[in-house]
Amino acid sequence: MPKLWNETIETHRQAVRDATLDTTAALVAEHGLTSVTMSKIAEKTGIGRATLYKYFPDVESILSAWHERRISAHLHELATVRDRVADPAARLEQVLKAYALIHQERVRHHNEPYGAELAALLHPDEHVAHAQHHLREMFRELLEQAAAAGAVRDDIAAGELATYCLHALTAAGGLPSEPAAERLVEVTLAGLRPPDATHPANTAG
Amino acid sequence: MPKLWNETIETHRQAVRDATLDTTAALVAEHGLTSVTMSKIAEKTGIGRATLYKYFPDVESILSAWHERRISAHLHELATVRDRVADPAARLEQVLKAYALIHQERVRHHNEPYGAELAALLHPDEHVAHAQHHLREMFRELLEQAAAAGAVRDDIAAGELATYCLHALTAAGGLPSEPAAERLVEVTLAGLRPPDATHPANTAG
């Protein structure tokens, strides 16, 4: 059964890869990049140094892969939240909230001993640009659906509203608690409501 | 009249300093940092190389001073807009709009040939942190005054609303036109309105 065998190999490779990423991120966050070597990573992951080099050429490439995996996980998390809710308005609110909390968590990591150093290393690359595009498209679709349901204004393009949401919610990184992040989502959502609902006198304007 | 003489000296020094900053920023934006030397800067500014070294030790320190001057100019611009309008709601709107346009302009510079390289050099330093604190305080006060006038919700701390505004308006950097930036300000302001004005049924909640 070569297919099953290949799957086993692939599962094993994925497990080694994942363990390497986890170990490296933990080592860098704890000790700083300059004190983390390929030997140290191999030792802590429990694999040989030669094996590690079959997966990654250097520490930077491991961190880049770790970052890529984290971004994919965030996108997957948001898609899961989206697909769990049927009502367009509630769906939008849930995804905005999940995104705000991801940002709050991200800044918490940034404040770990070597978190800022790690963040500075993770330059925006092609993968990040792709993820940001994907995220903006997801928000744009959610906003279009909510606008069609009458919960969001339709006099401003959904793409512009998506840009507003994505920026407004990054404010969660500067807020101290989950309730504060929830208030931010509430304020951000209030900005999206149809103007005729908020300003009955201005419907014609 | 030693006082006048000192003022003349000071005015002259300030003029040389300003000219140096302008020249350096223009040279870096046009040719990139690596091709800009102290000699080149002195030549283009029209001063001697020895004179330039009396003002600045290296190119990086000139760029840092240039950045500091630009941030101060932006804060001054926002304060001028603020002090021009008496009505708290209109004042808030005008300052938010000015801030959005500053951000749009900033990203336009970023997209110049070597704009991104220049931006990457201008690391957030103490001066930037001080300016951000100052900006947040300015927004917080404007929001408190607008809340006292009934134009902004007062059930969420003005500091949290300031954080929301500052982040939401950075979205202007991704918007293509001034009308788009104005729509962003409109949406951001809508998020700030008292909930009883937008949701009459929820006043008790």
mmCIF file of C-alpha atoms in Angstrom:
data_model
loop_
_atom_site.group_PDB
_atom_site.id
_atom_site.type_symbol
_atom_site.label_atom_id
_atom_site.label_comp_id
_atom_site.label_asym_id
_atom_site.label_seq_id
_atom_site.Cartn_x
_atom_site.Cartn_y
_atom_site.Cartn_z
ATOM 1 C CA MET A 1 0.000 0.000 0.000
ATOM 2 C CA PRO A 2 2.370 2.718 -1.208
ATOM 3 C CA LYS A 3 -0.258 5.444 -0.782
ATOM 4 C CA LEU A 4 -0.631 4.833 2.943
ATOM 5 C CA TRP A 5 3.140 4.607 3.310
ATOM 6 C CA ASN A 6 3.541 7.969 1.586
ATOM 7 C CA GLU A 7 0.934 9.454 3.874
ATOM 8 C CA THR A 8 2.815 8.163 6.894
ATOM 9 C CA ILE A 9 6.038 9.719 5.614
ATOM 10 C CA GLU A 10 4.254 12.996 4.953
ATOM 11 C CA THR A 11 2.650 12.997 8.409
ATOM 12 C CA HIS A 12 6.033 12.355 9.982
ATOM 13 C CA ARG A 13 7.704 15.129 8.000
ATOM 14 C CA GLN A 14 4.926 17.535 8.965
ATOM 15 C CA ALA A 15 5.305 16.601 12.645
ATOM 16 C CA VAL A 16 9.083 17.212 12.555
ATOM 17 C CA ARG A 17 8.526 20.501 10.762
ATOM 18 C CA ASP A 18 5.894 21.661 13.251
ATOM 19 C CA ALA A 19 8.016 20.662 16.242
ATOM 20 C CA THR A 20 10.991 22.555 14.768
ATOM 21 C CA LEU A 21 8.928 25.713 14.305
ATOM 22 C CA ASP A 22 7.523 25.535 17.852
ATOM 23 C CA THR A 23 10.952 24.952 19.390
ATOM 24 C CA THR A 24 12.622 27.752 17.440
ATOM 25 C CA ALA A 25 9.952 30.346 18.212
ATOM 26 C CA ALA A 26 10.089 29.437 21.905
ATOM 27 C CA LEU A 27 13.914 29.599 21.984
ATOM 28 C CA VAL A 28 14.059 32.977 20.224
ATOM 29 C CA ALA A 29 11.305 34.461 22.405
ATOM 30 C CA GLU A 30 13.124 33.280 25.527
ATOM 31 C CA HIS A 31 16.803 33.861 24.729
ATOM 32 C CA GLY A 32 16.880 36.239 21.756
ATOM 33 C CA LEU A 33 17.870 35.466 18.186
ATOM 34 C CA THR A 34 21.636 35.837 18.552
ATOM 35 C CA SER A 35 21.909 33.025 21.100
ATOM 36 C CA VAL A 36 19.856 30.528 19.053
ATOM 37 C CA THR A 37 21.820 28.184 16.749
ATOM 38 C CA MET A 38 20.820 25.333 14.444
ATOM 39 C CA SER A 39 22.526 22.885 16.863
ATOM 40 C CA LYS A 40 20.488 24.191 19.789
ATOM 41 C CA ILE A 41 17.262 23.923 17.764
ATOM 42 C CA ALA A 42 18.045 20.331 16.679
ATOM 43 C CA GLU A 43 18.878 19.352 20.254
ATOM 44 C CA LYS A 44 15.710 20.870 21.749
ATOM 45 C CA THR A 45 13.525 19.441 18.965
ATOM 46 C CA GLY A 46 15.055 15.995 19.559
ATOM 47 C CA ILE A 47 16.373 15.456 16.027
ATOM 48 C CA GLY A 48 19.864 15.268 14.556
ATOM 49 C CA ARG A 49 21.569 18.398 13.256
ATOM 50 C CA ALA A 50 21.923 16.823 9.781
ATOM 51 C CA THR A 51 18.198 16.040 9.751
ATOM 52 C CA LEU A 52 17.349 19.635 10.660
ATOM 53 C CA TYR A 53 19.413 20.887 7.694
ATOM 54 C CA LYS A 54 17.309 18.667 5.398
ATOM 55 C CA TYR A 55 14.320 20.768 6.445
ATOM 56 C CA PHE A 56 15.740 24.299 6.793
ATOM 57 C CA PRO A 57 18.986 26.029 5.723
ATOM 58 C CA ASP A 58 19.126 28.490 8.667
ATOM 59 C CA VAL A 59 17.359 29.979 11.702
ATOM 60 C CA GLU A 60 15.850 32.847 9.680
ATOM 61 C CA SER A 61 14.115 30.442 7.287
ATOM 62 C CA ILE A 62 12.641 28.556 10.263
ATOM 63 C CA LEU A 63 11.277 31.789 11.723
ATOM 64 C CA SER A 64 9.870 32.761 8.352
ATOM 65 C CA ALA A 65 8.096 29.372 8.085
ATOM 66 C CA TRP A 66 6.828 29.784 11.651
ATOM 67 C CA HIS A 67 5.407 33.209 10.793
ATOM 68 C CA GLU A 68 3.777 31.818 7.640
ATOM 69 C CA ARG A 69 2.180 29.013 9.648
ATOM 70 C CA ARG A 70 0.860 31.461 12.255
ATOM 71 C CA ILE A 71 -0.690 33.718 9.612
ATOM 72 C CA SER A 72 -2.347 30.711 7.930
ATOM 73 C CA ALA A 73 -3.700 29.610 11.312
ATOM 74 C CA HIS A 74 -5.215 33.058 11.890
ATOM 75 C CA LEU A 75 -6.874 33.072 8.463
ATOM 76 C CA HIS A 76 -8.188 29.564 9.102
ATOM 77 C CA GLU A 77 -9.536 30.642 12.495
ATOM 78 C CA LEU A 78 -11.382 33.593 10.947
ATOM 79 C CA ALA A 79 -12.824 31.394 8.176
ATOM 80 C CA THR A 80 -14.029 28.904 10.801
ATOM 81 C CA VAL A 81 -15.783 31.663 12.756
ATOM 82 C CA ARG A 82 -17.326 32.953 9.528
ATOM 83 C CA ASP A 83 -18.660 29.549 8.470
ATOM 84 C CA ARG A 84 -20.204 28.908 11.891
ATOM 85 C CA VAL A 85 -22.738 31.763 11.699
ATOM 86 C CA ALA A 86 -25.524 32.070 9.121
ATOM 87 C CA ASP A 87 -26.908 35.560 9.796
ATOM 88 C CA PRO A 88 -24.821 38.136 7.854
ATOM 89 C CA ALA A 89 -24.857 40.786 10.618
ATOM 90 C CA ALA A 90 -23.968 38.345 13.401
ATOM 91 C CA ARG A 91 -21.347 36.733 11.157
ATOM 92 C CA LEU A 92 -19.663 40.073 10.516
ATOM 93 C CA GLU A 93 -19.660 40.883 14.226
ATOM 94 C CA GLN A 94 -18.153 37.506 15.175
ATOM 95 C CA VAL A 95 -15.372 37.753 12.593
ATOM 96 C CA LEU A 96 -14.547 41.343 13.596
ATOM 97 C CA LYS A 97 -14.353 40.249 17.224
ATOM 98 C CA ALA A 98 -12.111 37.276 16.399
ATOM 99 C CA TYR A 99 -9.828 39.560 14.388
ATOM 100 C CA ALA A 100 -9.609 42.097 17.241
ATOM 101 C CA LEU A 101 -8.655 39.347 19.705
ATOM 102 C CA ILE A 102 -5.994 37.980 17.330
ATOM 103 C CA HIS A 103 -4.482 41.468 17.278
ATOM 104 C CA GLN A 104 -4.583 41.784 21.033
ATOM 105 C CA GLU A 105 -2.818 38.421 21.349
ATOM 106 C CA ARG A 106 -0.235 39.404 18.745
ATOM 107 C CA VAL A 107 0.777 42.515 20.679
ATOM 108 C CA ARG A 108 1.000 40.486 23.881
ATOM 109 C CA HIS A 109 3.573 38.261 22.126
ATOM 110 C CA HIS A 110 5.325 41.382 20.913
ATOM 111 C CA ASN A 111 5.805 42.423 24.552
ATOM 112 C CA GLU A 112 7.530 39.165 25.554
ATOM 113 C CA PRO A 113 11.261 39.493 26.415
ATOM 114 C CA TYR A 114 12.474 39.151 22.806
ATOM 115 C CA GLY A 115 9.077 39.613 21.144
ATOM 116 C CA ALA A 116 9.935 42.957 19.544
ATOM 117 C CA GLU A 117 13.209 41.556 18.176
ATOM 118 C CA LEU A 118 11.300 38.625 16.701
ATOM 119 C CA ALA A 119 8.658 40.902 15.176
ATOM 120 C CA ALA A 120 11.363 43.095 13.606
ATOM 121 C CA LEU A 121 12.842 40.007 11.918
ATOM 122 C CA LEU A 122 9.534 38.994 10.395
ATOM 123 C CA HIS A 123 9.581 41.425 7.518
ATOM 124 C CA PRO A 124 6.426 41.669 5.450
ATOM 125 C CA ASP A 125 7.099 39.262 2.592
ATOM 126 C CA GLU A 126 5.085 37.865 -0.297
ATOM 127 C CA HIS A 127 3.211 35.476 1.977
ATOM 128 C CA VAL A 128 2.150 38.287 4.312
ATOM 129 C CA ALA A 129 1.012 40.411 1.360
ATOM 130 C CA HIS A 130 -1.011 37.458 0.049
ATOM 131 C CA ALA A 131 -2.598 36.892 3.466
ATOM 132 C CA GLN A 132 -3.481 40.585 3.801
ATOM 133 C CA HIS A 133 -5.126 40.505 0.385
ATOM 134 C CA HIS A 134 -7.049 37.358 1.366
ATOM 135 C CA LEU A 135 -8.149 38.971 4.646
ATOM 136 C CA ARG A 136 -9.332 42.136 2.937
ATOM 137 C CA GLU A 137 -11.329 40.048 0.442
ATOM 138 C CA MET A 138 -12.913 38.066 3.285
ATOM 139 C CA PHE A 139 -13.931 41.287 5.053
ATOM 140 C CA ARG A 140 -15.187 42.811 1.806
ATOM 141 C CA GLU A 141 -17.464 39.821 1.146
ATOM 142 C CA LEU A 142 -18.778 39.802 4.722
ATOM 143 C CA LEU A 143 -19.524 43.528 4.455
ATOM 144 C CA GLU A 144 -21.272 43.100 1.094
ATOM 145 C CA GLN A 145 -23.468 40.345 2.503
ATOM 146 C CA ALA A 146 -24.261 42.395 5.615
ATOM 147 C CA ALA A 147 -25.044 45.419 3.412
ATOM 148 C CA ALA A 148 -27.408 43.292 1.295
ATOM 149 C CA ALA A 149 -29.129 42.290 4.550
ATOM 150 C CA GLY A 150 -29.497 45.978 5.499
ATOM 151 C CA ALA A 151 -27.138 45.782 8.493
ATOM 152 C CA VAL A 152 -24.297 47.771 6.899
ATOM 153 C CA ARG A 153 -24.355 50.961 4.818
ATOM 154 C CA ASP A 154 -24.261 50.374 1.058
ATOM 155 C CA ASP A 155 -23.481 53.958 0.006
ATOM 156 C CA ILE A 156 -19.735 53.378 0.515
ATOM 157 C CA ALA A 157 -17.929 50.574 -1.345
ATOM 158 C CA ALA A 158 -17.464 47.421 0.749
ATOM 159 C CA GLY A 159 -13.739 47.486 -0.087
ATOM 160 C CA GLU A 160 -13.343 50.891 1.572
ATOM 161 C CA LEU A 161 -15.309 49.720 4.600
ATOM 162 C CA ALA A 162 -13.066 46.629 4.784
ATOM 163 C CA THR A 163 -9.991 48.894 4.888
ATOM 164 C CA TYR A 164 -11.631 50.886 7.703
ATOM 165 C CA CYS A 165 -12.408 47.704 9.706
ATOM 166 C CA LEU A 166 -8.943 46.199 9.285
ATOM 167 C CA HIS A 167 -7.269 49.375 10.546
ATOM 168 C CA ALA A 168 -9.755 50.237 13.297
ATOM 169 C CA LEU A 169 -9.474 46.755 14.817
ATOM 170 C CA THR A 170 -5.675 46.852 15.025
ATOM 171 C CA ALA A 171 -6.394 49.305 17.875
ATOM 172 C CA ALA A 172 -7.111 46.174 19.950
ATOM 173 C CA GLY A 173 -3.333 45.783 20.231
ATOM 174 C CA GLY A 174 -3.246 48.909 22.410
ATOM 175 C CA LEU A 175 -6.202 47.925 24.598
ATOM 176 C CA PRO A 176 -5.624 46.184 27.917
ATOM 177 C CA SER A 177 -8.510 43.680 28.149
ATOM 178 C CA GLU A 178 -10.956 41.524 26.204
ATOM 179 C CA PRO A 179 -13.931 43.706 27.271
ATOM 180 C CA ALA A 180 -12.052 46.733 25.888
ATOM 181 C CA ALA A 181 -11.546 44.835 22.602
ATOM 182 C CA GLU A 182 -15.281 44.058 22.552
ATOM 183 C CA ARG A 183 -16.103 47.744 23.023
ATOM 184 C CA LEU A 184 -13.785 48.501 20.098
ATOM 185 C CA VAL A 185 -15.710 46.017 17.925
ATOM 186 C CA GLU A 186 -18.979 47.664 19.005
ATOM 187 C CA VAL A 187 -17.686 51.135 18.046
ATOM 188 C CA THR A 188 -16.264 49.856 14.745
ATOM 189 C CA LEU A 189 -19.588 48.188 13.891
ATOM 190 C CA ALA A 190 -21.501 51.367 14.786
ATOM 191 C CA GLY A 191 -19.434 53.161 12.149
ATOM 192 C CA LEU A 192 -20.692 50.699 9.521
ATOM 193 C CA ARG A 193 -24.448 51.092 10.099
ATOM 194 C CA PRO A 194 -26.616 52.540 7.337
ATOM 195 C CA PRO A 195 -26.759 56.340 7.751
ATOM 196 C CA ASP A 196 -30.571 56.349 7.427
ATOM 197 C CA ALA A 197 -30.718 54.188 10.562
ATOM 198 C CA THR A 198 -28.497 56.559 12.543
ATOM 199 C CA HIS A 199 -29.549 59.883 11.003
ATOM 200 C CA PRO A 200 -33.185 59.663 9.928
ATOM 201 C CA ALA A 201 -33.111 63.342 8.908
ATOM 202 C CA ASN A 202 -30.199 62.839 6.509
ATOM 203 C CA THR A 203 -31.670 60.085 4.338
ATOM 204 C CA ALA A 204 -31.891 62.402 1.360
ATOM 205 C CA GLY A 205 -28.370 63.808 1.813
ATOM 206 C CA MET B 1 22.475 95.194 20.965
ATOM 207 C CA PRO B 2 23.704 91.696 21.786
ATOM 208 C CA LYS B 3 20.160 90.285 21.996
ATOM 209 C CA LEU B 4 19.362 91.140 18.395
ATOM 210 C CA TRP B 5 22.737 89.816 17.301
ATOM 211 C CA ASN B 6 22.056 86.520 19.062
ATOM 212 C CA GLU B 7 18.671 86.319 17.400
ATOM 213 C CA THR B 8 20.286 86.858 14.021
ATOM 214 C CA ILE B 9 22.793 84.085 14.726
ATOM 215 C CA GLU B 10 20.003 81.783 15.864
ATOM 216 C CA THR B 11 17.886 82.566 12.786
ATOM 217 C CA HIS B 12 20.870 81.860 10.560
ATOM 218 C CA ARG B 13 21.632 78.564 12.305
ATOM 219 C CA GLN B 14 17.984 77.528 11.989
ATOM 220 C CA ALA B 15 17.984 78.374 8.276
ATOM 221 C CA VAL B 16 21.129 76.296 7.650
ATOM 222 C CA ARG B 17 19.663 73.437 9.660
ATOM 223 C CA ASP B 18 16.347 73.539 7.776
ATOM 224 C CA ALA B 19 18.073 73.718 4.389
ATOM 225 C CA THR B 20 20.255 70.727 5.342
ATOM 226 C CA LEU B 21 17.223 68.655 6.325
ATOM 227 C CA ASP B 22 15.345 69.524 3.120
ATOM 228 C CA THR B 23 18.346 68.743 0.917
ATOM 229 C CA THR B 24 19.088 65.432 2.628
ATOM 230 C CA ALA B 25 15.508 64.169 2.500
ATOM 231 C CA ALA B 26 15.278 65.091 -1.186
ATOM 232 C CA LEU B 27 18.613 63.403 -1.994
ATOM 233 C CA VAL B 28 17.721 60.186 -0.153
ATOM 234 C CA ALA B 29 14.239 60.032 -1.681
ATOM 235 C CA GLU B 30 15.731 60.503 -5.154
ATOM 236 C CA HIS B 31 18.939 58.449 -5.057
ATOM 237 C CA GLY B 32 18.631 56.121 -2.053
ATOM 238 C CA LEU B 33 20.519 56.299 1.220
ATOM 239 C CA THR B 34 23.671 54.459 0.142
ATOM 240 C CA SER B 35 24.554 57.015 -2.531
ATOM 241 C CA VAL B 36 24.131 60.051 -0.238
ATOM 242 C CA THR B 37 27.274 61.306 1.536
ATOM 243 C CA MET B 38 27.984 64.226 3.870
ATOM 244 C CA SER B 39 30.021 65.862 1.063
ATOM 245 C CA LYS B 40 27.108 65.614 -1.347
ATOM 246 C CA ILE B 41 24.730 67.085 1.246
ATOM 247 C CA ALA B 42 27.083 69.992 2.005
ATOM 248 C CA GLU B 43 27.528 70.712 -1.701
ATOM 249 C CA LYS B 44 23.785 70.659 -2.486
ATOM 250 C CA THR B 45 22.959 72.735 0.611
ATOM 251 C CA GLY B 46 25.582 75.285 -0.419
ATOM 252 C CA ILE B 47 27.690 75.106 2.752
ATOM 253 C CA GLY B 48 31.169 73.799 3.513
ATOM 254 C CA ARG B 49 31.681 70.208 4.590
ATOM 255 C CA ALA B 50 33.319 71.365 7.853
ATOM 256 C CA THR B 51 30.299 73.580 8.574
ATOM 257 C CA LEU B 52 27.915 70.675 7.998
ATOM 258 C CA TYR B 53 29.833 68.580 10.559
ATOM 259 C CA LYS B 54 29.307 71.361 13.127
ATOM 260 C CA TYR B 55 25.576 70.692 12.775
ATOM 261 C CA PHE B 56 25.348 66.912 12.311
ATOM 262 C CA PRO B 57 27.765 63.978 12.804
ATOM 263 C CA ASP B 58 26.326 61.790 9.995
ATOM 264 C CA VAL B 59 23.553 61.257 7.425
ATOM 265 C CA GLU B 60 21.437 59.169 9.818
ATOM 266 C CA SER B 61 21.319 61.959 12.400
ATOM 267 C CA ILE B 62 20.186 64.402 9.689
ATOM 268 C CA LEU B 63 17.378 62.057 8.655
ATOM 269 C CA SER B 64 16.388 61.598 12.273
ATOM 270 C CA ALA B 65 16.221 65.396 12.743
ATOM 271 C CA TRP B 66 14.236 65.675 9.508
ATOM 272 C CA HIS B 67 11.740 63.087 10.767
ATOM 273 C CA GLU B 68 11.466 64.878 14.115
ATOM 274 C CA ARG B 69 10.774 68.167 12.349
ATOM 275 C CA ARG B 70 8.097 66.570 10.155
ATOM 276 C CA ILE B 71 6.317 65.022 13.144
ATOM 277 C CA SER B 72 6.395 68.363 14.989
ATOM 278 C CA ALA B 73 4.960 70.064 11.897
ATOM 279 C CA HIS B 74 2.096 67.548 11.777
ATOM 280 C CA LEU B 75 1.292 68.061 15.463
ATOM 281 C CA HIS B 76 1.408 71.816 14.951
ATOM 282 C CA GLU B 77 -0.905 71.514 11.934
ATOM 283 C CA LEU B 78 -3.439 69.487 13.950
ATOM 284 C CA ALA B 79 -3.284 71.964 16.858
ATOM 285 C CA THR B 80 -3.882 74.835 14.425
ATOM 286 C CA VAL B 81 -6.950 73.100 12.976
ATOM 287 C CA ARG B 82 -8.203 72.402 16.505
ATOM 288 C CA ASP B 83 -7.813 76.015 17.661
ATOM 289 C CA ARG B 84 -9.617 77.354 14.596
ATOM 290 C CA VAL B 85 -12.998 75.761 15.406
ATOM 291 C CA ALA B 86 -15.087 76.496 18.516
ATOM 292 C CA ASP B 87 -17.867 73.884 18.274
ATOM 293 C CA PRO B 88 -16.649 70.604 19.862
ATOM 294 C CA ALA B 89 -18.304 68.306 17.274
ATOM 295 C CA ALA B 90 -17.080 70.311 14.268
ATOM 296 C CA ARG B 91 -13.640 70.642 15.870
ATOM 297 C CA LEU B 92 -13.353 66.876 16.301
ATOM 298 C CA GLU B 93 -14.413 66.294 12.705
ATOM 299 C CA GLN B 94 -11.907 68.820 11.336
ATOM 300 C CA VAL B 95 -9.000 67.358 13.315
ATOM 301 C CA LEU B 96 -9.908 63.787 12.310
ATOM 302 C CA LYS B 97 -10.020 64.862 8.681
ATOM 303 C CA ALA B 98 -6.653 66.644 8.912
ATOM 304 C CA TYR B 99 -5.139 63.552 10.517
ATOM 305 C CA ALA B 100 -6.527 61.269 7.788
ATOM 306 C CA LEU B 101 -5.069 63.503 5.075
ATOM 307 C CA ILE B 102 -1.660 63.586 6.806
ATOM 308 C CA HIS B 103 -1.704 59.783 6.705
ATOM 309 C CA GLN B 104 -2.667 59.693 3.065
ATOM 310 C CA GLU B 105 0.202 62.078 2.261
ATOM 311 C CA ARG B 106 2.628 60.022 4.341
ATOM 312 C CA VAL B 107 1.894 56.851 2.376
ATOM 313 C CA ARG B 108 2.275 58.756 -0.889
ATOM 314 C CA HIS B 109 5.818 59.676 0.223
ATOM 315 C CA HIS B 110 6.376 56.059 1.199
ATOM 316 C CA ASN B 111 5.670 55.070 -2.409
ATOM 317 C CA GLU B 112 8.339 57.391 -3.859
ATOM 318 C CA PRO B 113 11.383 55.612 -5.417
ATOM 319 C CA TYR B 114 13.304 55.297 -2.121
ATOM 320 C CA GLY B 115 10.408 56.194 0.187
ATOM 321 C CA ALA B 116 10.131 52.720 1.727
ATOM 322 C CA GLU B 117 13.894 52.614 2.366
ATOM 323 C CA LEU B 118 13.668 56.012 4.054
ATOM 324 C CA ALA B 119 10.684 54.931 6.160
ATOM 325 C CA ALA B 120 12.517 51.768 7.260
ATOM 326 C CA LEU B 121 15.425 53.917 8.491
ATOM 327 C CA LEU B 122 13.185 56.115 10.588
ATOM 328 C CA HIS B 123 12.809 53.757 13.495
ATOM 329 C CA PRO B 124 10.297 54.709 16.147
ATOM 330 C CA ASP B 125 12.433 56.505 18.714
ATOM 331 C CA GLU B 126 11.784 58.480 21.875
ATOM 332 C CA HIS B 127 10.630 61.517 19.924
ATOM 333 C CA VAL B 128 8.084 59.468 17.956
ATOM 334 C CA ALA B 129 6.792 57.861 21.162
ATOM 335 C CA HIS B 130 6.449 61.318 22.724
ATOM 336 C CA ALA B 131 4.577 62.619 19.662
ATOM 337 C CA GLN B 132 2.230 59.618 19.665
ATOM 338 C CA HIS B 133 1.473 60.208 23.332
ATOM 339 C CA HIS B 134 0.841 63.895 22.624
ATOM 340 C CA LEU B 135 -1.454 63.005 19.700
ATOM 341 C CA ARG B 136 -3.442 60.515 21.750
ATOM 342 C CA GLU B 137 -3.885 63.128 24.499
ATOM 343 C CA MET B 138 -5.064 65.693 21.945
ATOM 344 C CA PHE B 139 -7.627 63.231 20.558
ATOM 345 C CA ARG B 140 -8.708 62.203 24.055
ATOM 346 C CA GLU B 141 -9.407 65.826 25.023
ATOM 347 C CA LEU B 142 -11.296 66.521 21.788
ATOM 348 C CA LEU B 143 -13.407 63.401 22.355
ATOM 349 C CA GLU B 144 -14.122 64.355 25.979
ATOM 350 C CA GLN B 145 -15.249 67.817 24.923
ATOM 351 C CA ALA B 146 -17.409 66.392 22.123
ATOM 352 C CA ALA B 147 -18.887 63.847 24.568
ATOM 353 C CA ALA B 148 -19.710 66.657 27.032
ATOM 354 C CA ALA B 149 -21.497 68.404 24.148
ATOM 355 C CA GLY B 150 -23.500 65.216 23.448
ATOM 356 C CA ALA B 151 -21.930 64.578 20.037
ATOM 357 C CA VAL B 152 -19.855 61.544 21.110
ATOM 358 C CA ARG B 153 -20.776 58.565 23.295
ATOM 359 C CA ASP B 154 -19.701 58.906 26.927
ATOM 360 C CA ASP B 155 -20.238 55.261 27.963
ATOM 361 C CA ILE B 156 -16.756 54.312 26.682
ATOM 362 C CA ALA B 157 -13.648 56.069 28.019
ATOM 363 C CA ALA B 158 -12.380 58.858 25.740
ATOM 364 C CA GLY B 159 -8.917 57.270 25.818
ATOM 365 C CA GLU B 160 -10.266 54.063 24.257
ATOM 366 C CA LEU B 161 -12.155 56.051 21.634
ATOM 367 C CA ALA B 162 -8.951 57.984 20.874
ATOM 368 C CA THR B 163 -7.135 54.683 20.254
ATOM 369 C CA TYR B 164 -9.962 53.641 17.911
ATOM 370 C CA CYS B 165 -9.781 56.941 15.969
ATOM 371 C CA LEU B 166 -5.998 56.914 15.623
ATOM 372 C CA HIS B 167 -6.030 53.391 14.184
ATOM 373 C CA ALA B 168 -9.149 53.717 12.025
ATOM 374 C CA LEU B 169 -7.801 56.856 10.333
ATOM 375 C CA THR B 170 -4.489 55.244 9.367
ATOM 376 C CA ALA B 171 -6.691 53.413 6.828
ATOM 377 C CA ALA B 172 -6.482 56.653 4.808
ATOM 378 C CA GLY B 173 -3.006 55.496 3.761
ATOM 379 C CA GLY B 174 -4.633 52.702 1.743
ATOM 380 C CA LEU B 175 -7.307 54.883 0.151
ATOM 381 C CA PRO B 176 -6.758 56.396 -3.282
ATOM 382 C CA SER B 177 -8.372 59.850 -3.031
ATOM 383 C CA GLU B 178 -9.297 62.721 -0.735
ATOM 384 C CA PRO B 179 -13.049 61.968 -1.090
ATOM 385 C CA ALA B 180 -12.308 58.381 0.019
ATOM 386 C CA ALA B 181 -10.434 59.775 3.051
ATOM 387 C CA GLU B 182 -13.455 61.981 3.811
ATOM 388 C CA ARG B 183 -15.772 58.959 3.675
ATOM 389 C CA LEU B 184 -13.405 57.213 6.106
ATOM 390 C CA VAL B 185 -13.690 60.165 8.508
ATOM 391 C CA GLU B 186 -17.495 60.018 8.176
ATOM 392 C CA VAL B 187 -17.546 56.284 9.010
ATOM 393 C CA THR B 188 -15.096 56.741 11.899
ATOM 394 C CA LEU B 189 -17.223 59.573 13.329
ATOM 395 C CA ALA B 190 -20.390 57.464 12.979
ATOM 396 C CA GLY B 191 -18.737 54.880 15.226
ATOM 397 C CA LEU B 192 -18.341 57.530 17.946
ATOM 398 C CA ARG B 193 -21.964 58.695 18.152
ATOM 399 C CA PRO B 194 -23.930 58.140 21.353
ATOM 400 C CA PRO B 195 -25.683 54.747 21.147
ATOM 401 C CA ASP B 196 -29.023 56.265 22.239
ATOM 402 C CA ALA B 197 -28.904 58.428 19.105
ATOM 403 C CA THR B 198 -28.288 55.431 16.845
ATOM 404 C CA HIS B 199 -30.255 52.791 18.788
ATOM 405 C CA PRO B 200 -33.185 54.479 20.534
ATOM 406 C CA ALA B 201 -34.399 51.091 21.811
ATOM 407 C CA ASN B 202 -31.108 50.363 23.592
ATOM 408 C CA THR B 203 -30.913 53.451 25.789
ATOM 409 C CA ALA B 204 -31.464 51.404 28.929
ATOM 410 C CA GLY B 205 -28.903 48.714 27.941
#
